[in-house]
Amino acid sequence: MVSAVGVHARSWCAYHKRRFPRIDIELDYEILGKMPRYTTGDTVRGAIKISGSSAVSFDKLDIKLEGVSMVLAARDGLLILRGASQKFLQLHHPFEPSADSTHVMPDHPYNIRFEFAIPPCLLPDVCVQEKKNPSVERSHTLLPPSLHNELGKRSSEACCITYHICVDILRRRQDGLLESLGRAKKRITITPDSNENPPMLLEPNIPHPQYRICQEKTVKAGAARRDIGRLVVAASQPTPICLGTPARGSLGSKTTVYLRFDPLGDNPPPALHCVSTKLRVATYYSVSHFDEYPDMLPESKRKASNIGLNRKTVALQELCISSVQWTRHTTGLDDNLPDTSTVHSSPESPASLRQETYYSAAVVVPLTLPDRTPFIPTFHSCLISRVYAVQIDASYRARDRSVRKSTVSLRIPIQLINRQISSRDDGDAPL
Ligand SMILES: [Zn+2]
């Protein structure tokens, strides 16, 4: 359930110091200064240590593993911020009170061990809002990865997903209600396993707000910039990149870039130069529940719905393709054409461009993430989504004396999935 962010008017630190002893949460295999990391199926094990300078008795010890999403977003482009949070996960460690276990004596710390298994998914009732399709519904019942607030330093907006081990020591008052004697929590990082989803259904000739799988461009040459033909570039949707760890690196992927040149007259195809790739990282966040995938919304609808978007770009590789040769085809004479089904001349191509001769080329482009930049997997949750696309810039120039280069740009969706992060592996906060 999504709820408005509350304001904690009470200072638990001051309360803690005044009323009750120290609470320490220690995790097994913890390395000082490093936030422990876990994935699906791991067990979070550790101990709660309660110590103090005076005797204290309590009635209940509440030990939980909690997962919370939090969003602060501007409304209608103004400085007015709205907030929302969702406690999507709450696992309780059982605690049976007894006469011996509910007293803490001076100089005799009280210890209790705990363990939580990281579940493969959330409870179905975590998300009861209506969705546009079953796929969105299923996405919202999967465990989202920890996400640090990447907006904090340069924006009043914020979005984050956090997991904590939380401890609350409670005592029953004379009126029967429970009061807290002290609280503590410790943050952990969870990057759950994720599975590959089917490729997105994108039409080459229908503009999309985020992605472009095909682009056409008129190729010009000479000082007069005369048209010499039309270049069409398209790329296949790559298989997912499987994330590893900062130490082990990730398993890369690849895409094939298809090029087709329809000459005007006898003009030769342009000289190919290079293909550069970048990873476009997009985080969508909203104080209202997503009822569809936010990256599929038109820009105008996204803004009207007050859905925030934070974008980053990470450079990947640059590949020289000057040695790639064009293949010449003659329609009707060549019955064994290579598969260029993803690249066609525009239906609106003028009759003058419908030549019997055209050229094609294909380039396999490797996609490898930087070694030292950790990433989180693609995910869609109730308030926050993270998606990725590969930007492919292919440069070329006409075969004249001009050195002017032109570029066609594609933005192909790509999934980052997690299957290999091992528990207790430390690293920097993922991007
Ligand atoms: Zn939801």
CSV table of C-alpha atoms and ligand atoms in Angstrom, one decimal:
chain,number,residue,atom,x,y,z
A,1,MET,CA,0.0,0.0,0.0
A,2,VAL,CA,1.2,3.5,-0.8
A,3,SER,CA,1.0,6.0,1.9
A,4,ALA,CA,1.9,9.6,2.4
A,5,VAL,CA,5.3,10.3,4.0
A,6,GLY,CA,4.9,11.1,7.6
A,7,VAL,CA,7.1,13.4,9.7
A,8,HIS,CA,8.9,11.9,12.6
A,9,ALA,CA,8.6,14.7,15.2
A,10,ARG,CA,10.2,12.5,17.9
A,11,SER,CA,13.9,12.2,18.2
A,12,TRP,CA,14.6,8.6,18.8
A,13,CYS,CA,18.3,9.3,19.3
A,14,ALA,CA,17.6,11.5,22.3
A,15,TYR,CA,15.0,9.1,23.6
A,16,HIS,CA,17.4,6.2,23.2
A,17,LYS,CA,20.1,7.9,25.1
A,18,ARG,CA,17.9,8.8,28.0
A,19,ARG,CA,15.8,5.7,28.4
A,20,PHE,CA,17.5,2.6,27.2
A,21,PRO,CA,20.7,1.0,26.5
A,22,ARG,CA,22.6,0.5,23.3
A,23,ILE,CA,21.2,-1.7,20.5
A,24,ASP,CA,23.8,-3.2,18.1
A,25,ILE,CA,22.8,-5.1,15.0
A,26,GLU,CA,25.6,-7.4,13.8
A,27,LEU,CA,25.5,-9.3,10.5
A,28,ASP,CA,27.5,-12.5,9.9
A,29,TYR,CA,30.4,-12.0,7.5
A,30,GLU,CA,30.1,-8.2,7.8
A,31,ILE,CA,33.1,-6.2,6.8
A,32,LEU,CA,33.5,-2.9,8.7
A,33,GLY,CA,32.4,0.0,6.6
A,34,LYS,CA,30.9,-2.1,3.8
A,35,MET,CA,27.2,-2.5,3.3
A,36,PRO,CA,26.4,-6.2,3.1
A,37,ARG,CA,24.8,-7.3,-0.2
A,38,TYR,CA,22.3,-10.1,-0.7
A,39,THR,CA,20.3,-11.6,-3.5
A,40,THR,CA,17.3,-13.9,-3.9
A,41,GLY,CA,17.5,-17.1,-1.8
A,42,ASP,CA,20.3,-15.7,0.5
A,43,THR,CA,19.8,-15.8,4.2
A,44,VAL,CA,20.5,-12.7,6.2
A,45,ARG,CA,21.9,-13.9,9.4
A,46,GLY,CA,23.1,-11.9,12.4
A,47,ALA,CA,22.6,-11.1,16.1
A,48,ILE,CA,21.0,-8.3,18.1
A,49,LYS,CA,23.0,-7.2,21.1
A,50,ILE,CA,21.4,-5.2,23.8
A,51,SER,CA,23.5,-3.7,26.6
A,52,GLY,CA,23.1,-1.0,29.2
A,53,SER,CA,24.2,0.5,32.4
A,54,SER,CA,20.9,-0.2,34.3
A,55,ALA,CA,18.5,-3.1,34.5
A,56,VAL,CA,15.6,-2.9,32.1
A,57,SER,CA,12.8,-5.3,31.4
A,58,PHE,CA,10.7,-5.4,28.3
A,59,ASP,CA,7.8,-7.4,26.9
A,60,LYS,CA,8.4,-7.6,23.2
A,61,LEU,CA,11.3,-7.5,20.8
A,62,ASP,CA,10.3,-6.8,17.3
A,63,ILE,CA,12.9,-7.8,14.7
A,64,LYS,CA,12.0,-7.2,11.1
A,65,LEU,CA,13.5,-7.0,7.6
A,66,GLU,CA,11.8,-4.1,5.9
A,67,GLY,CA,11.8,-2.9,2.3
A,68,VAL,CA,10.6,0.6,1.6
A,69,SER,CA,10.2,2.8,-1.6
A,70,MET,CA,10.2,6.5,-1.1
A,71,VAL,CA,9.6,9.3,-3.6
A,72,LEU,CA,9.6,13.1,-3.4
A,73,ALA,CA,8.4,14.6,-6.7
A,74,ALA,CA,7.5,18.1,-7.9
A,75,ARG,CA,3.9,18.8,-8.9
A,76,ASP,CA,3.1,20.4,-12.2
A,77,GLY,CA,6.7,21.6,-12.6
A,78,LEU,CA,6.5,23.7,-9.5
A,79,LEU,CA,8.6,23.7,-6.4
A,80,ILE,CA,5.7,22.1,-4.5
A,81,LEU,CA,6.9,18.7,-3.5
A,82,ARG,CA,4.7,15.7,-2.8
A,83,GLY,CA,5.9,12.6,-1.1
A,84,ALA,CA,4.9,9.0,-1.0
A,85,SER,CA,6.3,5.8,0.5
A,86,GLN,CA,5.5,2.2,0.2
A,87,LYS,CA,6.5,-0.5,2.7
A,88,PHE,CA,6.5,-3.4,0.2
A,89,LEU,CA,8.3,-6.0,2.3
A,90,GLN,CA,8.0,-6.8,6.0
A,91,LEU,CA,9.4,-10.0,7.4
A,92,HIS,CA,9.2,-10.7,11.1
A,93,HIS,CA,11.7,-12.8,13.1
A,94,PRO,CA,9.7,-14.8,15.7
A,95,PHE,CA,10.4,-13.9,19.3
A,96,GLU,CA,8.9,-15.8,22.2
A,97,PRO,CA,9.3,-13.8,25.5
A,98,SER,CA,10.2,-15.6,28.7
A,99,ALA,CA,11.1,-14.5,32.1
A,100,ASP,CA,14.8,-14.9,31.4
A,101,SER,CA,14.7,-13.3,28.0
A,102,THR,CA,13.0,-10.1,28.8
A,103,HIS,CA,15.5,-8.6,31.2
A,104,VAL,CA,18.7,-6.9,30.5
A,105,MET,CA,21.1,-6.6,33.5
A,106,PRO,CA,24.0,-4.2,33.7
A,107,ASP,CA,27.2,-5.6,32.2
A,108,HIS,CA,25.4,-8.6,30.9
A,109,PRO,CA,24.5,-7.9,27.3
A,110,TYR,CA,21.5,-9.7,25.9
A,111,ASN,CA,22.0,-11.5,22.6
A,112,ILE,CA,19.5,-12.9,20.2
A,113,ARG,CA,20.2,-14.3,16.8
A,114,PHE,CA,18.0,-13.7,13.8
A,115,GLU,CA,17.8,-14.8,10.2
A,116,PHE,CA,15.7,-13.9,7.2
A,117,ALA,CA,15.5,-15.6,3.8
A,118,ILE,CA,15.3,-13.2,0.9
A,119,PRO,CA,12.0,-14.2,-0.9
A,120,PRO,CA,11.7,-14.6,-4.6
A,121,CYS,CA,8.7,-12.3,-4.8
A,122,LEU,CA,6.4,-10.1,-2.7
A,123,LEU,CA,3.0,-11.0,-1.4
A,124,PRO,CA,0.2,-10.5,-4.0
A,125,ASP,CA,-1.6,-7.9,-1.8
A,126,VAL,CA,1.4,-5.6,-1.9
A,127,CYS,CA,-0.1,-4.1,-5.0
A,128,VAL,CA,-3.9,-3.9,-5.4
A,129,GLN,CA,-4.1,-1.0,-7.8
A,130,GLU,CA,-5.5,-1.6,-11.3
A,131,LYS,CA,-3.0,-2.1,-14.1
A,132,LYS,CA,-3.2,-1.7,-17.8
A,133,ASN,CA,-1.9,-5.3,-18.4
A,134,PRO,CA,-0.9,-8.5,-16.5
A,135,SER,CA,2.8,-8.0,-17.2
A,136,VAL,CA,2.8,-4.7,-15.2
A,137,GLU,CA,0.9,-6.5,-12.5
A,138,ARG,CA,3.5,-9.2,-12.3
A,139,SER,CA,6.4,-6.7,-12.3
A,140,HIS,CA,5.0,-5.0,-9.2
A,141,THR,CA,5.0,-8.2,-7.2
A,142,LEU,CA,8.8,-8.8,-7.7
A,143,LEU,CA,11.4,-7.7,-5.3
A,144,PRO,CA,12.9,-4.4,-6.5
A,145,PRO,CA,16.7,-3.9,-6.0
A,146,SER,CA,18.1,-1.4,-3.6
A,147,LEU,CA,18.4,2.0,-5.2
A,148,HIS,CA,20.3,4.9,-3.6
A,149,ASN,CA,18.9,8.4,-4.0
A,150,GLU,CA,20.7,9.5,-7.1
A,151,LEU,CA,18.8,12.9,-7.2
A,152,GLY,CA,19.8,14.1,-3.8
A,153,LYS,CA,22.7,16.4,-4.5
A,154,ARG,CA,21.2,18.4,-7.3
A,155,SER,CA,17.5,18.2,-6.8
A,156,SER,CA,14.9,18.6,-4.1
A,157,GLU,CA,13.2,15.6,-5.6
A,158,ALA,CA,14.2,12.1,-4.4
A,159,CYS,CA,13.6,8.5,-5.0
A,160,CYS,CA,15.1,5.5,-3.3
A,161,ILE,CA,14.5,1.9,-2.4
A,162,THR,CA,16.0,0.8,0.9
A,163,TYR,CA,16.1,-2.5,2.9
A,164,HIS,CA,16.8,-2.4,6.7
A,165,ILE,CA,17.0,-4.8,9.6
A,166,CYS,CA,14.9,-3.1,12.2
A,167,VAL,CA,14.7,-3.7,15.9
A,168,ASP,CA,12.2,-2.3,18.3
A,169,ILE,CA,12.2,-3.0,22.0
A,170,LEU,CA,8.7,-2.6,23.5
A,171,ARG,CA,7.3,-2.5,27.1
A,172,ARG,CA,3.7,-2.7,28.1
A,173,ARG,CA,2.4,0.3,30.0
A,174,GLN,CA,-0.1,0.2,32.8
A,175,ASP,CA,-2.9,1.1,30.3
A,176,GLY,CA,-2.0,-2.0,28.3
A,177,LEU,CA,-0.5,-0.2,25.3
A,178,LEU,CA,3.0,-0.9,24.2
A,179,GLU,CA,5.7,1.8,24.3
A,180,SER,CA,9.0,1.7,22.6
A,181,LEU,CA,12.1,1.6,24.8
A,182,GLY,CA,14.5,1.9,21.9
A,183,ARG,CA,14.9,1.3,18.2
A,184,ALA,CA,17.7,0.6,15.8
A,185,LYS,CA,18.1,-0.3,12.2
A,186,LYS,CA,20.9,-1.4,9.9
A,187,ARG,CA,20.8,-0.9,6.1
A,188,ILE,CA,21.6,-3.8,3.8
A,189,THR,CA,21.7,-4.0,0.0
A,190,ILE,CA,19.5,-6.4,-1.9
A,191,THR,CA,19.9,-7.1,-5.6
A,192,PRO,CA,17.3,-9.8,-6.3
A,193,ASP,CA,17.5,-12.2,-9.2
A,194,SER,CA,15.6,-11.1,-12.3
A,195,ASN,CA,14.5,-12.9,-15.4
A,196,GLU,CA,14.6,-12.0,-19.1
A,197,ASN,CA,11.4,-10.4,-20.4
A,198,PRO,CA,10.4,-10.7,-24.1
A,199,PRO,CA,11.7,-8.0,-26.5
A,200,MET,CA,9.6,-4.9,-26.7
A,201,LEU,CA,7.1,-4.6,-29.5
A,202,LEU,CA,8.4,-1.5,-31.4
A,203,GLU,CA,7.3,-0.5,-34.9
A,204,PRO,CA,10.2,0.8,-37.0
A,205,ASN,CA,8.2,3.6,-38.6
A,206,ILE,CA,6.1,4.7,-35.6
A,207,PRO,CA,7.9,7.3,-33.4
A,208,HIS,CA,8.4,6.2,-29.8
A,209,PRO,CA,9.1,8.6,-26.9
A,210,GLN,CA,12.1,6.7,-25.7
A,211,TYR,CA,13.3,4.3,-28.3
A,212,ARG,CA,14.2,4.4,-32.0
A,213,ILE,CA,15.0,1.1,-33.7
A,214,CYS,CA,15.3,2.5,-37.2
A,215,GLN,CA,16.3,5.8,-38.7
A,216,GLU,CA,16.4,7.1,-42.3
A,217,LYS,CA,18.5,9.9,-43.5
A,218,THR,CA,19.2,11.6,-46.9
A,219,VAL,CA,22.9,11.4,-47.8
A,220,LYS,CA,24.3,14.6,-49.2
A,221,ALA,CA,27.5,15.3,-51.0
A,222,GLY,CA,29.6,18.1,-52.4
A,223,ALA,CA,29.7,21.8,-51.6
A,224,ALA,CA,26.1,22.2,-52.9
A,225,ARG,CA,25.0,19.4,-50.6
A,226,ARG,CA,23.2,17.6,-53.3
A,227,ASP,CA,21.2,14.4,-52.5
A,228,ILE,CA,22.9,11.2,-53.5
A,229,GLY,CA,20.6,8.7,-51.9
A,230,ARG,CA,18.9,7.5,-48.8
A,231,LEU,CA,20.5,5.6,-45.9
A,232,VAL,CA,18.4,3.4,-43.6
A,233,VAL,CA,19.9,2.1,-40.3
A,234,ALA,CA,18.3,-0.3,-37.9
A,235,ALA,CA,19.4,-2.5,-35.1
A,236,SER,CA,18.2,-5.7,-33.4
A,237,GLN,CA,17.2,-5.7,-29.8
A,238,PRO,CA,20.1,-7.3,-27.9
A,239,THR,CA,19.8,-10.2,-25.5
A,240,PRO,CA,20.0,-9.0,-21.8
A,241,ILE,CA,23.3,-8.1,-20.2
A,242,CYS,CA,23.8,-10.4,-17.2
A,243,LEU,CA,25.2,-8.4,-14.2
A,244,GLY,CA,28.0,-9.7,-12.2
A,245,THR,CA,29.9,-8.1,-9.4
A,246,PRO,CA,32.4,-5.2,-9.4
A,247,ALA,CA,35.1,-7.9,-9.0
A,248,ARG,CA,33.8,-10.3,-11.6
A,249,GLY,CA,32.3,-8.0,-14.1
A,250,SER,CA,29.2,-8.6,-16.2
A,251,LEU,CA,28.5,-10.8,-19.2
A,252,GLY,CA,28.1,-8.5,-22.2
A,253,SER,CA,25.8,-8.7,-25.1
A,254,LYS,CA,25.8,-7.6,-28.7
A,255,THR,CA,23.5,-6.1,-31.3
A,256,THR,CA,23.6,-6.2,-35.1
A,257,VAL,CA,23.4,-2.9,-36.9
A,258,TYR,CA,21.9,-3.2,-40.4
A,259,LEU,CA,22.5,-0.5,-43.0
A,260,ARG,CA,20.9,-0.1,-46.4
A,261,PHE,CA,21.7,2.6,-49.0
A,262,ASP,CA,19.4,3.3,-51.9
A,263,PRO,CA,21.4,5.5,-54.3
A,264,LEU,CA,20.1,8.2,-56.4
A,265,GLY,CA,21.4,7.4,-59.9
A,266,ASP,CA,24.8,5.8,-59.9
A,267,ASN,CA,26.1,7.4,-56.7
A,268,PRO,CA,28.2,5.0,-54.6
A,269,PRO,CA,27.3,4.3,-50.9
A,270,PRO,CA,28.8,6.5,-48.3
A,271,ALA,CA,32.1,5.6,-46.5
A,272,LEU,CA,31.4,4.2,-43.1
A,273,HIS,CA,33.4,5.6,-40.2
A,274,CYS,CA,32.6,4.3,-36.7
A,275,VAL,CA,29.9,3.1,-34.4
A,276,SER,CA,29.9,4.4,-30.8
A,277,THR,CA,27.6,3.1,-28.1
A,278,LYS,CA,26.3,4.6,-24.9
A,279,LEU,CA,24.1,3.2,-22.2
A,280,ARG,CA,21.1,5.4,-21.4
A,281,VAL,CA,20.0,4.9,-17.8
A,282,ALA,CA,16.5,6.1,-17.0
A,283,THR,CA,14.8,6.2,-13.6
A,284,TYR,CA,11.1,7.0,-13.5
A,285,TYR,CA,9.5,7.9,-10.2
A,286,SER,CA,6.0,9.0,-9.1
A,287,VAL,CA,4.0,9.6,-6.0
A,288,SER,CA,1.1,7.9,-7.7
A,289,HIS,CA,1.0,4.3,-8.5
A,290,PHE,CA,2.2,3.3,-12.0
A,291,ASP,CA,-0.6,1.5,-13.9
A,292,GLU,CA,1.6,0.9,-16.9
A,293,TYR,CA,5.3,0.9,-17.9
A,294,PRO,CA,6.3,4.6,-17.6
A,295,ASP,CA,8.9,4.3,-20.4
A,296,MET,CA,6.0,3.6,-22.8
A,297,LEU,CA,4.2,6.9,-22.0
A,298,PRO,CA,4.4,9.8,-24.4
A,299,GLU,CA,6.5,12.7,-23.0
A,300,SER,CA,3.4,14.9,-22.7
A,301,LYS,CA,1.5,12.3,-20.7
A,302,ARG,CA,4.4,11.6,-18.5
A,303,LYS,CA,4.7,15.2,-17.5
A,304,ALA,CA,1.0,15.6,-17.1
A,305,SER,CA,1.0,12.7,-14.7
A,306,ASN,CA,3.9,14.3,-12.7
A,307,ILE,CA,6.2,11.3,-13.3
A,308,GLY,CA,9.7,12.3,-12.7
A,309,LEU,CA,12.6,11.1,-14.9
A,310,ASN,CA,16.3,11.1,-14.1
A,311,ARG,CA,18.6,10.3,-17.0
A,312,LYS,CA,22.2,9.4,-17.1
A,313,THR,CA,24.4,8.3,-20.0
A,314,VAL,CA,27.4,6.0,-19.7
A,315,ALA,CA,29.9,5.7,-22.6
A,316,LEU,CA,30.4,2.1,-23.7
A,317,GLN,CA,32.5,1.4,-26.8
A,318,GLU,CA,33.6,2.9,-30.1
A,319,LEU,CA,34.1,0.6,-33.0
A,320,CYS,CA,35.8,1.6,-36.3
A,321,ILE,CA,33.7,0.3,-39.2
A,322,SER,CA,35.7,1.8,-42.1
A,323,SER,CA,36.7,-1.6,-43.3
A,324,VAL,CA,33.1,-2.9,-43.5
A,325,GLN,CA,32.3,-3.4,-47.1
A,326,TRP,CA,28.9,-2.7,-48.7
A,327,THR,CA,27.3,-5.5,-50.7
A,328,ARG,CA,25.6,-4.5,-54.0
A,329,HIS,CA,22.3,-6.0,-54.8
A,330,THR,CA,20.3,-5.9,-58.0
A,331,THR,CA,16.6,-6.5,-57.5
A,332,GLY,CA,15.2,-9.3,-59.6
A,333,LEU,CA,18.7,-10.5,-60.6
A,334,ASP,CA,19.9,-11.5,-57.1
A,335,ASP,CA,17.7,-14.2,-55.7
A,336,ASN,CA,19.9,-14.8,-52.7
A,337,LEU,CA,19.8,-11.5,-51.0
A,338,PRO,CA,20.9,-11.3,-47.4
A,339,ASP,CA,18.2,-10.9,-44.8
A,340,THR,CA,17.5,-7.2,-44.8
A,341,SER,CA,13.9,-7.6,-43.6
A,342,THR,CA,14.5,-5.1,-40.8
A,343,VAL,CA,15.7,-2.4,-43.2
A,344,HIS,CA,13.4,-1.3,-45.9
A,345,SER,CA,13.1,1.9,-48.0
A,346,SER,CA,10.5,4.2,-46.6
A,347,PRO,CA,7.1,3.6,-48.2
A,348,GLU,CA,7.1,7.3,-48.9
A,349,SER,CA,10.3,7.1,-50.8
A,350,PRO,CA,10.0,9.1,-54.0
A,351,ALA,CA,9.8,7.2,-57.3
A,352,SER,CA,13.2,8.5,-58.3
A,353,LEU,CA,14.8,6.6,-55.3
A,354,ARG,CA,13.2,3.2,-56.2
A,355,GLN,CA,16.2,1.9,-57.9
A,356,GLU,CA,16.9,-1.6,-58.9
A,357,THR,CA,20.2,-1.4,-57.2
A,358,TYR,CA,20.9,-0.9,-53.6
A,359,TYR,CA,23.6,-1.6,-51.1
A,360,SER,CA,23.6,-3.3,-47.7
A,361,ALA,CA,26.0,-3.9,-44.8
A,362,ALA,CA,25.7,-5.4,-41.3
A,363,VAL,CA,27.9,-4.7,-38.3
A,364,VAL,CA,27.9,-6.7,-35.1
A,365,VAL,CA,28.4,-4.3,-32.2
A,366,PRO,CA,29.6,-5.7,-28.8
A,367,LEU,CA,27.9,-4.3,-25.7
A,368,THR,CA,30.1,-4.4,-22.6
A,369,LEU,CA,29.5,-2.5,-19.4
A,370,PRO,CA,32.4,-0.6,-17.8
A,371,ASP,CA,34.2,-2.8,-15.3
A,372,ARG,CA,34.2,-0.5,-12.4
A,373,THR,CA,30.6,0.9,-12.7
A,374,PRO,CA,28.1,-1.2,-10.8
A,375,PHE,CA,24.5,-1.3,-12.2
A,376,ILE,CA,21.2,-2.5,-10.8
A,377,PRO,CA,18.9,-4.7,-12.9
A,378,THR,CA,16.0,-3.4,-14.9
A,379,PHE,CA,12.9,-3.3,-12.8
A,380,HIS,CA,9.3,-1.9,-12.6
A,381,SER,CA,7.8,-1.4,-9.2
A,382,CYS,CA,4.7,0.5,-7.9
A,383,LEU,CA,6.5,3.9,-7.6
A,384,ILE,CA,9.9,3.6,-9.2
A,385,SER,CA,11.1,2.0,-12.5
A,386,ARG,CA,14.6,1.6,-13.9
A,387,VAL,CA,15.0,1.0,-17.6
A,388,TYR,CA,18.0,1.0,-20.0
A,389,ALA,CA,18.6,1.7,-23.7
A,390,VAL,CA,21.7,1.5,-25.9
A,391,GLN,CA,22.3,4.6,-27.9
A,392,ILE,CA,24.1,3.6,-31.2
A,393,ASP,CA,25.6,6.5,-33.2
A,394,ALA,CA,26.8,5.4,-36.6
A,395,SER,CA,28.9,7.9,-38.5
A,396,TYR,CA,29.6,8.1,-42.2
A,397,ARG,CA,30.5,10.5,-45.0
A,398,ALA,CA,29.9,10.8,-48.7
A,399,ARG,CA,32.7,9.8,-51.0
A,400,ASP,CA,33.7,13.2,-52.1
A,401,ARG,CA,36.4,15.6,-51.0
A,402,SER,CA,34.4,16.7,-48.0
A,403,VAL,CA,35.5,15.5,-44.6
A,404,ARG,CA,32.1,16.4,-43.1
A,405,LYS,CA,30.7,13.5,-41.2
A,406,SER,CA,27.0,12.7,-40.6
A,407,THR,CA,25.5,10.5,-37.9
A,408,VAL,CA,22.4,8.4,-37.5
A,409,SER,CA,21.4,7.6,-34.0
A,410,LEU,CA,19.3,4.7,-32.6
A,411,ARG,CA,18.1,4.0,-29.1
A,412,ILE,CA,17.5,0.3,-28.6
A,413,PRO,CA,16.0,-1.0,-25.4
A,414,ILE,CA,18.2,-3.4,-23.4
A,415,GLN,CA,17.5,-5.3,-20.2
A,416,LEU,CA,20.0,-5.7,-17.4
A,417,ILE,CA,19.3,-8.8,-15.4
A,418,ASN,CA,20.8,-10.2,-12.3
A,419,ARG,CA,21.6,-13.8,-11.8
A,420,GLN,CA,25.1,-13.9,-10.4
A,421,ILE,CA,25.6,-11.5,-7.5
A,422,SER,CA,26.6,-13.6,-4.6
A,423,SER,CA,25.8,-12.8,-1.0
A,424,ARG,CA,28.2,-11.0,1.2
A,425,ASP,CA,30.0,-9.5,-1.8
A,426,ASP,CA,31.0,-5.9,-1.2
A,427,GLY,CA,31.2,-3.0,-3.6
A,428,ASP,CA,30.2,0.5,-4.3
A,429,ALA,CA,26.6,1.6,-4.4
A,430,PRO,CA,25.2,0.5,-7.8
A,431,LEU,CA,24.2,3.1,-10.4
B,1,ZN,ZN,2.0,-1.7,-7.9
